[in-house]
CSV table of C-alpha atoms and ligand atoms in Angstrom, one decimal:
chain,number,residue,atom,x,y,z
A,1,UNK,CA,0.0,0.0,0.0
A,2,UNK,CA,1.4,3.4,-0.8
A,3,UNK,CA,-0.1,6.8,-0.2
A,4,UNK,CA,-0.4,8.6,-3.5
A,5,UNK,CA,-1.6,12.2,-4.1
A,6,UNK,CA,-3.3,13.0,-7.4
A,7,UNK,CA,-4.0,15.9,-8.6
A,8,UNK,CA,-6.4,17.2,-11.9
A,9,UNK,CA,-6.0,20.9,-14.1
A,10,UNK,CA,-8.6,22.4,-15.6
A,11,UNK,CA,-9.5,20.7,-18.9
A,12,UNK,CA,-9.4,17.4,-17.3
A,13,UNK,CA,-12.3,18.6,-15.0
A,14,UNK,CA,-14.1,20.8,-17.7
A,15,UNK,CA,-17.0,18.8,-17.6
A,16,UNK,CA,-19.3,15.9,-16.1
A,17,UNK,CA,-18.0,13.5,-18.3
A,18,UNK,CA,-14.5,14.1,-17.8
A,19,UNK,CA,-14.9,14.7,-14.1
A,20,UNK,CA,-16.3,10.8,-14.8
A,21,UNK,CA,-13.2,10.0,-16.3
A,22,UNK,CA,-11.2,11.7,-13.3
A,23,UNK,CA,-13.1,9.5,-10.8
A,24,UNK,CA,-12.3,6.3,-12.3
A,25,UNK,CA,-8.4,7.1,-12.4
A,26,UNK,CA,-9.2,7.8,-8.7
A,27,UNK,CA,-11.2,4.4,-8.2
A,28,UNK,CA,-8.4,2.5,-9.9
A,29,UNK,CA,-5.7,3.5,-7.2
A,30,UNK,CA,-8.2,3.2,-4.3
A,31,UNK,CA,-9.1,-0.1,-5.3
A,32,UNK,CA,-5.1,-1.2,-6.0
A,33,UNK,CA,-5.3,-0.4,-2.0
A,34,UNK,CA,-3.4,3.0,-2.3
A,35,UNK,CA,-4.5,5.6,0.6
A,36,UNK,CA,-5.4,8.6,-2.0
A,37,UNK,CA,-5.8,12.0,-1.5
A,38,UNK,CA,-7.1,14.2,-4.6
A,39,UNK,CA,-6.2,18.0,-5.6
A,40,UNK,CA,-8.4,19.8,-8.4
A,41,UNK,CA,-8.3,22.8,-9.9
A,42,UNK,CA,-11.3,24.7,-11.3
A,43,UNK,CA,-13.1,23.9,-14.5
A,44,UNK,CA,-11.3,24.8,-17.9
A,45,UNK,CA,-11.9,28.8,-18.6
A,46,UNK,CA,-13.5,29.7,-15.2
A,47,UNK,CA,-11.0,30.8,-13.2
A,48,UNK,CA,-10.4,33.4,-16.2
A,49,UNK,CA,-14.2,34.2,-16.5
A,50,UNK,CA,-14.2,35.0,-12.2
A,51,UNK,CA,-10.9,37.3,-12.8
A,52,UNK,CA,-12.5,39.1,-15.5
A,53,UNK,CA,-15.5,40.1,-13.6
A,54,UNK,CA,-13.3,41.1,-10.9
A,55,UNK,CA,-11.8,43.8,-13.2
A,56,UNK,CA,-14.9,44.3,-14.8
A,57,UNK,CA,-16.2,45.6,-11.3
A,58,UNK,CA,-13.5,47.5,-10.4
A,59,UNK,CA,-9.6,47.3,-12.2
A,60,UNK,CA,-8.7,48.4,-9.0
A,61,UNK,CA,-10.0,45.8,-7.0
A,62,UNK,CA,-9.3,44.3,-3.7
A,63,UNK,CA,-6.6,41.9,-3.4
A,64,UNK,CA,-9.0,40.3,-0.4
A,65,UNK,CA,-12.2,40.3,-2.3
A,66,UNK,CA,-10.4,39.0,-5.3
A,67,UNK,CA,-9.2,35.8,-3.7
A,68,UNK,CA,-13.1,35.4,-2.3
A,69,UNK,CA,-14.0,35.6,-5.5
A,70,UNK,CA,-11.3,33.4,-7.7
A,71,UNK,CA,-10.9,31.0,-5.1
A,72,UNK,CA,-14.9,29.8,-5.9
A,73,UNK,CA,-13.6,27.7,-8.8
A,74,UNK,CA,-12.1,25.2,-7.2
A,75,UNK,CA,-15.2,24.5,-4.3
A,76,UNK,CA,-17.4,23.3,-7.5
A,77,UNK,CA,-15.1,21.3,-8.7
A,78,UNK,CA,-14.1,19.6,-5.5
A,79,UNK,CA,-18.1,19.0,-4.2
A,80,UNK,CA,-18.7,17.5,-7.9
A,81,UNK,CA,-15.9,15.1,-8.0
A,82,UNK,CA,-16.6,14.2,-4.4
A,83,UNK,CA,-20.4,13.3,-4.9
A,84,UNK,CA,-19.0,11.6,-8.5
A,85,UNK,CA,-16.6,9.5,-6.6
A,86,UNK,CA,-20.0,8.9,-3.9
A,87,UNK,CA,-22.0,7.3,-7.3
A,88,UNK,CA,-19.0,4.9,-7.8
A,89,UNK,CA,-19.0,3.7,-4.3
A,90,UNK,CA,-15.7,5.3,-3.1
A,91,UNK,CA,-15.7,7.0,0.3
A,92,UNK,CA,-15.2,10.6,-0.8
A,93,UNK,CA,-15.4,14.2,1.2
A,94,UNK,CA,-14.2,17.5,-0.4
A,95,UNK,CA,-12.6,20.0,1.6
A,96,UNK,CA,-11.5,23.7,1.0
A,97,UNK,CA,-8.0,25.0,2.4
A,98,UNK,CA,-9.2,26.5,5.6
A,99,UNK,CA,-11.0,23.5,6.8
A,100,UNK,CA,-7.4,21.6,6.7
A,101,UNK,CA,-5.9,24.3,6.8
A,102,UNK,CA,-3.5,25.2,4.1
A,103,UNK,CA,-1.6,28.2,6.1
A,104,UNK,CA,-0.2,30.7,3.9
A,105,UNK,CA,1.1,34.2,4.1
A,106,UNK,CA,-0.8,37.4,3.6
A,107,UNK,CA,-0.1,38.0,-0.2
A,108,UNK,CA,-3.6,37.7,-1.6
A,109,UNK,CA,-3.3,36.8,-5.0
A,110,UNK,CA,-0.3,35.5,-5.0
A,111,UNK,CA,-0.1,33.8,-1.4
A,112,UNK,CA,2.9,31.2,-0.4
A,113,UNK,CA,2.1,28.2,1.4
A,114,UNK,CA,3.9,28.4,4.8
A,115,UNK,CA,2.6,25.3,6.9
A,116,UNK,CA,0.2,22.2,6.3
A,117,UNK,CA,-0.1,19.9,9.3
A,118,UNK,CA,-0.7,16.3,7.8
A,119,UNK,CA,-2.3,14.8,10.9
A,120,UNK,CA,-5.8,16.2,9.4
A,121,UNK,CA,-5.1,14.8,6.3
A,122,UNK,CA,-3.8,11.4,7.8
A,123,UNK,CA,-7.3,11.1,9.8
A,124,UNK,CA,-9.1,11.3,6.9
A,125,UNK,CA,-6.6,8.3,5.0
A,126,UNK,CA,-7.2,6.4,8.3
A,127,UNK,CA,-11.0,6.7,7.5
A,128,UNK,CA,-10.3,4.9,4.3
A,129,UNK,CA,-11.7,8.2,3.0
A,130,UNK,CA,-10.5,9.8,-0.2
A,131,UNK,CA,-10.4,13.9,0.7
A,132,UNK,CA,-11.3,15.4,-2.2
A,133,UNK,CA,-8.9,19.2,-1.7
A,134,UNK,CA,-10.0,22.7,-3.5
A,135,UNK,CA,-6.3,23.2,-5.2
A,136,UNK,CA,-5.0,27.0,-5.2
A,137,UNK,CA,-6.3,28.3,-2.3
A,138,UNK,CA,-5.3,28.8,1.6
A,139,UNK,CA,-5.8,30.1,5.1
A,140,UNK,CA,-4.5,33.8,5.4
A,141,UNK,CA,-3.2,34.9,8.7
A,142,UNK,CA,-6.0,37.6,8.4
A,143,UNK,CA,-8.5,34.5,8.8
A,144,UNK,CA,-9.5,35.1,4.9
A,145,UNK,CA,-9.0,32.7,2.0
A,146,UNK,CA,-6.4,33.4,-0.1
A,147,UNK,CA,-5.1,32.2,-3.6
A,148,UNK,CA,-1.6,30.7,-4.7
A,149,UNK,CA,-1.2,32.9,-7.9
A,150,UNK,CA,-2.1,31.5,-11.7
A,151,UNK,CA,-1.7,27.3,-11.6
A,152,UNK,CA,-1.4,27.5,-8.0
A,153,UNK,CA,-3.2,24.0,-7.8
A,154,UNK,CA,0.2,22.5,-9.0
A,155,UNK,CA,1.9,23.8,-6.0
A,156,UNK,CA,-0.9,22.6,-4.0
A,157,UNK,CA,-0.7,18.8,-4.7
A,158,UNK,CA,3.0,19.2,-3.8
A,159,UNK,CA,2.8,20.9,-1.1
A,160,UNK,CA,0.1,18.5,0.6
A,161,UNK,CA,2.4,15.4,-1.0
A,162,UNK,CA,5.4,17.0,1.1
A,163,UNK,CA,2.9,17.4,4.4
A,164,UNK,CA,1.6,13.6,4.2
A,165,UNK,CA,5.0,12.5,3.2
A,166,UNK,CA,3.6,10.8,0.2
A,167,UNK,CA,5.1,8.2,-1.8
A,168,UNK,CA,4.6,9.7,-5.4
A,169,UNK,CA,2.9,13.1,-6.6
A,170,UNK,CA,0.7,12.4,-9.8
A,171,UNK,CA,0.2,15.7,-11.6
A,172,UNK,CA,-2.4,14.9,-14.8
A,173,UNK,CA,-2.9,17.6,-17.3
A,174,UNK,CA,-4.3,18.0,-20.9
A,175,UNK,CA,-0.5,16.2,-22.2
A,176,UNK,CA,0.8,13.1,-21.3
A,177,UNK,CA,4.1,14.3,-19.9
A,178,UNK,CA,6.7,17.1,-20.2
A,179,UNK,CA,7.6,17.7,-23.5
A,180,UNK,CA,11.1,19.0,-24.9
A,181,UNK,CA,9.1,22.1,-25.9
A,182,UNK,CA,5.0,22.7,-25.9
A,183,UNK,CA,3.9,20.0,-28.0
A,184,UNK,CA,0.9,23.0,-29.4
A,185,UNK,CA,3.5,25.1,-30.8
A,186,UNK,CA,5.8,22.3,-32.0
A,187,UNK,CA,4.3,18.7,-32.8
A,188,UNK,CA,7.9,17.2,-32.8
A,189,UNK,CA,8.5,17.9,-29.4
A,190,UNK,CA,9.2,14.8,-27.7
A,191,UNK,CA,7.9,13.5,-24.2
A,192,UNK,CA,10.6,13.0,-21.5
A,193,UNK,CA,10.8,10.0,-19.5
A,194,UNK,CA,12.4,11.9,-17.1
A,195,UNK,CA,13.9,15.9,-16.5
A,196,UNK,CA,16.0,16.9,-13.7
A,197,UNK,CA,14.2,19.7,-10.7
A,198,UNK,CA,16.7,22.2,-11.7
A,199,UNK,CA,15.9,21.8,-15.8
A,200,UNK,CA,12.5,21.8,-14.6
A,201,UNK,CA,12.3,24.9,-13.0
A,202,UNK,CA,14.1,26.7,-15.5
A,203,UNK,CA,11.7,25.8,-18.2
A,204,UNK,CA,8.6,27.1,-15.5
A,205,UNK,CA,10.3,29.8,-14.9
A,206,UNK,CA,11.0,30.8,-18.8
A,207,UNK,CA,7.2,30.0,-19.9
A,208,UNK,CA,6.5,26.6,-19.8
A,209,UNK,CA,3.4,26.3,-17.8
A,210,UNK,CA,2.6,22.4,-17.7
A,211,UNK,CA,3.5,23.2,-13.9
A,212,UNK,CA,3.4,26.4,-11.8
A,213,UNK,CA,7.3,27.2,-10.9
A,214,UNK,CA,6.6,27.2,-7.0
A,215,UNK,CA,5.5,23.5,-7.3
A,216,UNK,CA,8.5,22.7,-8.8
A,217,UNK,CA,10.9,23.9,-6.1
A,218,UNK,CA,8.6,22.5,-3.2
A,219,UNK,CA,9.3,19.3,-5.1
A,220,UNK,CA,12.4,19.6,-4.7
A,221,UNK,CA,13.1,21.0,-1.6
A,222,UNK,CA,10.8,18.4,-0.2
A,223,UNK,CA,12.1,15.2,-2.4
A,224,UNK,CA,8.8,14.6,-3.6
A,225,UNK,CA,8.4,11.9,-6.5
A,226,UNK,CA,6.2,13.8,-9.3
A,227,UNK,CA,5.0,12.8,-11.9
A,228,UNK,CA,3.3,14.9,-14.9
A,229,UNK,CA,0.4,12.6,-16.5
A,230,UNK,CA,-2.4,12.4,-18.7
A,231,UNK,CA,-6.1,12.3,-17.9
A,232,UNK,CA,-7.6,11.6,-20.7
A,233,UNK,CA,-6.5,8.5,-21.7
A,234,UNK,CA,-8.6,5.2,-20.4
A,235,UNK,CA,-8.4,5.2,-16.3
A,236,UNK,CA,-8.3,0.9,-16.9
A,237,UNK,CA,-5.8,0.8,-20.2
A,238,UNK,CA,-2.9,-1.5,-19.4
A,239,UNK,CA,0.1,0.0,-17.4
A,240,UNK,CA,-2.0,2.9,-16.0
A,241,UNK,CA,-1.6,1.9,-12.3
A,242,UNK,CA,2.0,0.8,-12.8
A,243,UNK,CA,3.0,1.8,-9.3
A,244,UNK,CA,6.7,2.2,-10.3
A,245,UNK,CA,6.9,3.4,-13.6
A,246,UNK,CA,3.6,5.3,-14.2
A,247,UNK,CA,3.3,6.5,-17.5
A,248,UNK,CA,4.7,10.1,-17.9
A,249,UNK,CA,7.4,12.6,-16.8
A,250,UNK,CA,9.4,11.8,-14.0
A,251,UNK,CA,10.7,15.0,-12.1
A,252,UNK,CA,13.5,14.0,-10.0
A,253,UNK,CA,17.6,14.7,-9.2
A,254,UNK,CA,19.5,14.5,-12.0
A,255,UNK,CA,21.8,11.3,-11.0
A,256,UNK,CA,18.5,9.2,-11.9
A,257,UNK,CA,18.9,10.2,-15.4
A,258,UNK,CA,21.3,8.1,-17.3
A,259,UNK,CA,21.6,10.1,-20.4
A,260,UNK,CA,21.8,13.6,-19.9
A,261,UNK,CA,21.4,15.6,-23.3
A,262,UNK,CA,23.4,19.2,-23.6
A,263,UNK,CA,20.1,20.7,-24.7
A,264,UNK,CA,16.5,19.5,-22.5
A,265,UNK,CA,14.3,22.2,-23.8
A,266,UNK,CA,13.0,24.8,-25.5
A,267,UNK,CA,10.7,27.2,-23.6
A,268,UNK,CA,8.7,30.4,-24.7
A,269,UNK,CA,7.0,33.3,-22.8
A,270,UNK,CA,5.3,35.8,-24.6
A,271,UNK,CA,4.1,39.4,-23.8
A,272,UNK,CA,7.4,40.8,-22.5
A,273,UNK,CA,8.2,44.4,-23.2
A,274,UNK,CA,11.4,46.2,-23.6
A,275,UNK,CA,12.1,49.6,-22.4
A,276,UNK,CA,15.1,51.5,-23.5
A,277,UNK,CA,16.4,54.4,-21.4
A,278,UNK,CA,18.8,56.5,-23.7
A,279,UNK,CA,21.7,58.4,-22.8
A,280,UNK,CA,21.9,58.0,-19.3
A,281,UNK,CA,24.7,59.3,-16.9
A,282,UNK,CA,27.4,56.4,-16.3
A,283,UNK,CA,28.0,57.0,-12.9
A,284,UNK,CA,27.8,54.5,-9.6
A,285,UNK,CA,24.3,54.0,-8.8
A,286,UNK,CA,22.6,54.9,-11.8
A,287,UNK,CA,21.3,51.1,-12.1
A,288,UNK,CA,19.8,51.3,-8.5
A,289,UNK,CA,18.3,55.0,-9.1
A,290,UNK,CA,16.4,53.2,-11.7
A,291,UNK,CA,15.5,50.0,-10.6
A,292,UNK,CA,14.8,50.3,-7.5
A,293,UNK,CA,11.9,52.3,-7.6
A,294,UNK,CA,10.6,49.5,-10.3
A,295,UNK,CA,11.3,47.1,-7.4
A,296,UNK,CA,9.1,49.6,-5.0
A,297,UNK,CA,6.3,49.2,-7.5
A,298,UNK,CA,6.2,45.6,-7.4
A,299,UNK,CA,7.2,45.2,-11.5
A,300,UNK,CA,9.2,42.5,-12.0
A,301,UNK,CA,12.4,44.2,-14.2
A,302,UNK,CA,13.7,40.3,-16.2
A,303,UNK,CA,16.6,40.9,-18.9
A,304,UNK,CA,19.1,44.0,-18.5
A,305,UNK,CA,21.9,45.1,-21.4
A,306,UNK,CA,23.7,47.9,-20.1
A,307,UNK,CA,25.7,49.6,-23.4
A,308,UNK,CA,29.6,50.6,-23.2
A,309,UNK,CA,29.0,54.8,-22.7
A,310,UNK,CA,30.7,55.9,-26.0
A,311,UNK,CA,32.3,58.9,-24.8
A,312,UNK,CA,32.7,57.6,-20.9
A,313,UNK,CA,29.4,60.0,-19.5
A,314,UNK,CA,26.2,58.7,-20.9
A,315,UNK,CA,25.4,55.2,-21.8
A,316,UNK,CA,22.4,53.3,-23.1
A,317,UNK,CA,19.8,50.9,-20.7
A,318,UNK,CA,17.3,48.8,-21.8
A,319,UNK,CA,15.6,46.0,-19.7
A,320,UNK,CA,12.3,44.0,-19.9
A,321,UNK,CA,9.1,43.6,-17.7
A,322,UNK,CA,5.8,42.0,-18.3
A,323,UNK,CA,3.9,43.9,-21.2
A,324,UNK,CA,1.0,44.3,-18.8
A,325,UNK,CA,3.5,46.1,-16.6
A,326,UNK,CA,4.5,48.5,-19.3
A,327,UNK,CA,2.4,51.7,-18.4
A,328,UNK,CA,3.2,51.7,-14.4
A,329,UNK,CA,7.0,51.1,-15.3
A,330,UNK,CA,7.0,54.4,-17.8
A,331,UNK,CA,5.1,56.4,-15.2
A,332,UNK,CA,7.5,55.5,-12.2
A,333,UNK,CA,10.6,55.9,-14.7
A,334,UNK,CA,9.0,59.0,-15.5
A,335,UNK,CA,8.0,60.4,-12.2
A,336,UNK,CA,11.8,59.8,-11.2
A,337,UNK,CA,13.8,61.2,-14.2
A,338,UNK,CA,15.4,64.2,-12.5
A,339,UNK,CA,17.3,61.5,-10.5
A,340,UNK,CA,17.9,59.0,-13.0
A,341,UNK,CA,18.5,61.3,-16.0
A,342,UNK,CA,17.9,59.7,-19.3
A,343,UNK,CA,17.1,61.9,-22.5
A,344,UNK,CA,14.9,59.5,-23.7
A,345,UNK,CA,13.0,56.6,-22.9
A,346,UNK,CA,11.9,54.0,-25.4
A,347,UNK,CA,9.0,51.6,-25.3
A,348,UNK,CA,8.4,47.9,-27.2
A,349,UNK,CA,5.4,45.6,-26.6
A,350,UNK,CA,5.1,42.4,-28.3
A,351,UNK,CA,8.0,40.9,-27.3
A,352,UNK,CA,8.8,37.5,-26.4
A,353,UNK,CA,11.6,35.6,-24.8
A,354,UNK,CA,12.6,32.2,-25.8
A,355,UNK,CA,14.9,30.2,-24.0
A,356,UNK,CA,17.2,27.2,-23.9
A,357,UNK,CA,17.8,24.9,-21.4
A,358,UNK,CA,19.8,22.0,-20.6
A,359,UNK,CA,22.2,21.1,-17.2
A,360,UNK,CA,24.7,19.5,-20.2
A,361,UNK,CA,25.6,23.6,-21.0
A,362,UNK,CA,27.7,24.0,-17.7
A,363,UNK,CA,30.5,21.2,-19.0
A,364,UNK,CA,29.5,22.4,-22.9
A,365,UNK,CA,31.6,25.1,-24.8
A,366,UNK,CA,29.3,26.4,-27.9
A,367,UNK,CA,25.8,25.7,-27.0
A,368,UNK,CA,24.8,29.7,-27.5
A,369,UNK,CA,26.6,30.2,-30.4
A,370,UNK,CA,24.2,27.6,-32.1
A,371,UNK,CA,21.3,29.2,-31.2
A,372,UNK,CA,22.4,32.8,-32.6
A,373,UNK,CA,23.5,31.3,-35.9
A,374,UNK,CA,20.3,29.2,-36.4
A,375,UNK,CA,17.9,32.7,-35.9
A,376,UNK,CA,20.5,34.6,-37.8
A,377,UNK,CA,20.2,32.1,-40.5
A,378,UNK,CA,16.0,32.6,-39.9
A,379,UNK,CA,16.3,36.5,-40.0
A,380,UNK,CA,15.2,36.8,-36.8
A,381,UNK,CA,17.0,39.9,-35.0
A,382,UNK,CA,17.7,39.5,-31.5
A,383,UNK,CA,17.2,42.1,-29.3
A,384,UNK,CA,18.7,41.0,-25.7
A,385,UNK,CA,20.3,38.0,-24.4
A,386,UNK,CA,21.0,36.6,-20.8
A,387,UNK,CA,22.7,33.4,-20.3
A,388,UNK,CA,23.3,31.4,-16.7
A,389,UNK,CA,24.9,28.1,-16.3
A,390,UNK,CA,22.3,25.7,-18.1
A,391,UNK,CA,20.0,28.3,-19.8
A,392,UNK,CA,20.5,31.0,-22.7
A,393,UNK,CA,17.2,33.7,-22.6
A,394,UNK,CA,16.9,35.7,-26.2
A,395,UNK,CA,14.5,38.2,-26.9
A,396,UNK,CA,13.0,38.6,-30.1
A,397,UNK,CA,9.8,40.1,-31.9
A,398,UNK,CA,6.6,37.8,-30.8
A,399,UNK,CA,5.7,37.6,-34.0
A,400,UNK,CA,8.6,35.0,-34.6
A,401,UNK,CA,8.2,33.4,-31.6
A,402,UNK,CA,7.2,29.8,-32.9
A,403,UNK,CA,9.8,29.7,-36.0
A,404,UNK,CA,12.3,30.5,-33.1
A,405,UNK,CA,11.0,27.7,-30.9
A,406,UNK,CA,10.9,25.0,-34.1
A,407,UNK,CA,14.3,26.4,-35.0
A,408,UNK,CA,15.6,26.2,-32.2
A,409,UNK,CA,14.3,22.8,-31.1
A,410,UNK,CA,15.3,21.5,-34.3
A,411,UNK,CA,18.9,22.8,-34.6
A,412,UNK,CA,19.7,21.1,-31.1
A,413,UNK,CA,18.5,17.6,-32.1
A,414,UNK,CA,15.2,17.5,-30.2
A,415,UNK,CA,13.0,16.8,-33.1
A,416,UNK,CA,11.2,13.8,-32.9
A,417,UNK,CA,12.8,11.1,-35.2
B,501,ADP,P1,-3.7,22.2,-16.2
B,501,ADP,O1,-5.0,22.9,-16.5
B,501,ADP,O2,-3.9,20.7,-16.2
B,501,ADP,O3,-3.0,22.7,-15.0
B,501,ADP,P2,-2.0,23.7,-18.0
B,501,ADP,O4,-2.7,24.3,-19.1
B,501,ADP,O5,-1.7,24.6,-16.8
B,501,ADP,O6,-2.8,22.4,-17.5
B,501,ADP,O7,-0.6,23.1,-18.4
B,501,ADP,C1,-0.6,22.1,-19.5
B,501,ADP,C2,-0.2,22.8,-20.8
B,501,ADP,O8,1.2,23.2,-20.7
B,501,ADP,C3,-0.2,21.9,-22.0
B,501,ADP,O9,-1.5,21.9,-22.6
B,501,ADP,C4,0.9,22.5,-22.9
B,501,ADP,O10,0.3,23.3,-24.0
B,501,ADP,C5,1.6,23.5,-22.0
B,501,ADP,N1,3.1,23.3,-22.1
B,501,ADP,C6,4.0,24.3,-22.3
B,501,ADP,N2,5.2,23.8,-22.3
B,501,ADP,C7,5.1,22.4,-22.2
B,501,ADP,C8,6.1,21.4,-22.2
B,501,ADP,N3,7.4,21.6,-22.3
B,501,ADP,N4,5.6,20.1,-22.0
B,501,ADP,C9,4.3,19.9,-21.9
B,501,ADP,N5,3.4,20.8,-21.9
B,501,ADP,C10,3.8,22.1,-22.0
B,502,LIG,N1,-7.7,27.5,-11.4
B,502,LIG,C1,-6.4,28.2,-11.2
B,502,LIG,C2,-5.9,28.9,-12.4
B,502,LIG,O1,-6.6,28.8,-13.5
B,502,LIG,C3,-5.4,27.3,-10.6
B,502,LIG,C4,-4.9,26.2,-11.4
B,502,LIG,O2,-5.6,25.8,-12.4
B,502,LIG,O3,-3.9,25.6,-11.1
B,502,LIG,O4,-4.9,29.5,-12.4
B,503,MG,MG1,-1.8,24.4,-14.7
C-alpha cells in the first residue's frame, strides 16, 4: 500500500463527463489499496471568467475580495468530483483550504504556502476516506482565503504530498508528460521519460506552464516523486496503475537520469516588453536609481543590457518587464527622471523571450553560439540575451516566436525522429 496524491487541471475537470473519467483514475488507485488524497483545480476557462468580472467591477479591486472571489472555482469542482466519486462507491469528502488548513502568508493573489499539518489529512486516510482538496487556495493569517497565484493548484498537490510525506505526486494535465518544448506550438516535441528539478524549473520559470514554478521547487526542496500525466486517456488501459513506472514525466535529481542531453528544452514566454532608457549618466548607482523604484512598484524588471558609454558619461539601458506592466513602469521611470537622468526613454510591446535549457551547457563550450546562428540564419534579430549556467534567454519580436522555438528545437537535435 502506498499513499499517493493526485492531482487534476482544468481541462481534465471541464465537464461531467470528464470529471467521470477523473473518478475512475481515482477508483483504480483506491481499489489497487493505495491511501489517496485528490487536488483539483477549477473547471477549464473559469478561473479566467471570475478574474475578469473582478476587473470588470473595479480594475482596482481588492486583493481580499479577489481571492473570495477566484478561489470559488475550485469549491465546484471539489463537491462535484466528491459526490461523483460517492456514485462509484468510493468514500469521498471535499474540503477547502481553511478546513485543513493550508496556512499561507498574507499575499492575496499570489499567497505562499507556509505550513500544512498532515495529521488532518492522515485522519481522513485512516478513515479509508479519499479527501477530495479545492487546489489554489489557503488560510491567510488575516482568517480570509487566499489564492496561490495562476496554476497554483500545481503547488498545492506538492505541497500537501510533502505534508503527508507521500510516496509519489501524480500531476495529470491535458498532455501526457513534459515535453522538450509545448507540444501545441511544435508537434515534434518529444515527451521525457524523465527531467532533472533544476531543468524543470528553469523551463517554468521561462514559460512553460505544464506546472506552476513554485510547485517545482517545493518538489524539490521536499524530495517529492512527481509525476506529470495524462487524464484523458482510459483510467483501466494497461500500465496505467504501474506503481513504479507510471506512465509520464518523472521529475527528479538529475543522477537518476542516465543520459543527460546538452540541450533538454526549448521554452517560450510571450508578452514581454522592452524599455530602452537613452543616454543615461554612467556614474555609480545609476542602475539602483532606476531600478529600485521599479522594485518599490512591485514590477518584475527580467533581462538587463547595459551599453559601453561611447564617450565615458552617458550610456544606453534597456531591460524587460511583463507587457502588462509597461504603463506603471514608464510612469515610475518618468516620475523619477530628474534623479535617473535619461534623455529619452523607449518603449516595445510584443515581445517575447525564448529560452534554452539544458544542465549539459555548464561542461559544454558552444551551445549559445548555435542558437544565434540558427535565428540569424531565420532572419530573426535578436534584441537581448541573458545566459546562466544551463540556460540561454533571447528576446525577439513575438511575432517570430514559434519559427524561433521550431528552429531552435530543431537545430539542437530535439525533433522527434
Ligand atoms: P492544467 O490545466 O492541467 O494545469 P496547464 O494548461 O496549466 O494544464 O498546463 C498544461 C499545458 O502546458 C499543455 O497543454 C501545454 O500546452 C503546455 N506546455 C507548455 N510547455 C510544455 C512542455 N514543455 N511540455 C508539456 N506541456 C507544455
Ligand atoms: N484555477 C487556477 C488557475 O486557473 C489554478 C490552477 O488551475 O492551477 O490559475
Ligand atoms: Mg496548470
Amino acid at each position: 500500500m502506498a499513499r499517493i496524491v493526485m492531482k487534476f487541471g482544468g481541462t481534465s475537470v471541464a465537464d461531467i463527463n470528464r470529471i467521470r473519467n477523473v473518478a475512475r483514475h481515482v477508483k483504480r488507485e483506491v481499489d489497487a489499496g493505495h491511501e489517496v488524497a485528490v487536488v483539483v483545480s477549477a473547471m477549464s476557462g473559469k478561473t479566467n471568467e471570475l478574474v475578469a468580472w473582478c476587473r470588470e467591477a473595479s480594475p482596482m479591486h481588492d486583493a481580499r475580495e479577489y481571492d473570495a472571489v477566484v478561489a470559488s472555482g475550485e469549491q465546484v469542482t471539489a463537491g462535484l468530483l466528491a459526490i461523483t466519486l460517492q456514485g462509484m462507491g468510493v468514500h469521498a469528502r471535499s474540503w477547502q483550504g481553511w478546513q485543513i488548513p493550508i496556512k499561507t502568508d498574507n499575499a492575496h493573489g499570489a499567497a505562499r504556502i507556509q505550513e500544512i499539518d498532515g495529521s488532518f489529512l492522515a485522519k481522513r486516510f485512516g478513515e479509508g476516506q479519499v479527501a477530495v482538496i479545492a487546489g489554489f487556495q489557503g488560510l491567510a493569517p488575516d482568517n480570509r482565503i487566499a489564492t496561490l497565484g495562476r496554476g497554483g493548484s500545481d503547488t498545492s498537490a506538492v505541497a500537501i504530498a510533502a505534508a503527508v510525506k507521500a510516496d509519489r505526486c501524480d500531476i495529470y494535465t491535458d498532455v501526457d508528460g513534459v515535453y522538450t518544448t509545448d507540444p501545441r506550438i511544435e508537434p515534434k516535441a518529444r515527451r521525457l521519460a524523465k527531467i532533472s528539478f533544476e531543468e524543470m524549473l528553469e523551463m517554468a520559470s521561462l514559460g512553460a506552464k505544464v506546472l506552476q514554478v513554485r510547485s517545482v521547487e517545493l518538489a524539490m526542496v521536499h524530495k517529492v516523486r512527481t509525476f506529470v500525466r495524462s487524464s484523458f486517456e482510459d483510467p483501466d488501459a494497461p500500465g496505467m496503475g504501474d506503481f513504479e513506472n507510471p506512465p509520464g514525466t518523472l521529475i527528479c535529481d538529475e543522477d537518476e537520469i542516465l543520459e543527460q542531453q546538452v540541450v533538454t528544452g526549448i521554452a517560450y514566454a510571450k508578452d514581454e516588453a522592452q524599455i530602452s532608457l537613452r543616454r543615461v549618466a554612467d556614474r555609480p548607482g545609476v542602475a539602483a536609481g532606476i531600478f529600485g523604484p521599479l522594485a518599490e512598484a512591485n514590477i518584475n524588471v527580467d533581462m538587463i543590457v547595459q551599453n559601453i558609454s561611447e564617450d565615458g558619461s552617458r550610456t544606453d539601458m534597456t531591460f524587460t518587464v511583463p507587457s502588462a506592466d509597461v504603463a506603471k513602469a514608464v510612469a515610475v521611470l518618468e516620475k523619477n527622471k530628474d534623479q535617473v537622468g535619461f534623455d529619452a526613454l523607449q518603449h516595445d510591446e510584443g515581445m517575447a523571450k525564448v529560452s534554452v535549457i539544458g544542465i549539459g551547457m555548464r561542461s559544454h563550450a558552444g551551445v549559445a553560439a548555435i542558437a544565434f546562428k540558427a535565428l540569424a540564419d531565420r532572419g530573426i534579430n535578436i534584441r537581448a540575451i541573458t545566459t546562466s549556467e544551463i540556460k540561454i534567454s533571447i528576446l525577439i519580436d513575438a511575432a517570430y516566436t514559434e519559427l524561433a522555438v521550431r528552429t531552435l528545437h530543431s537545430v539542437y537535435g530535439l525533433d522527434k525522429q
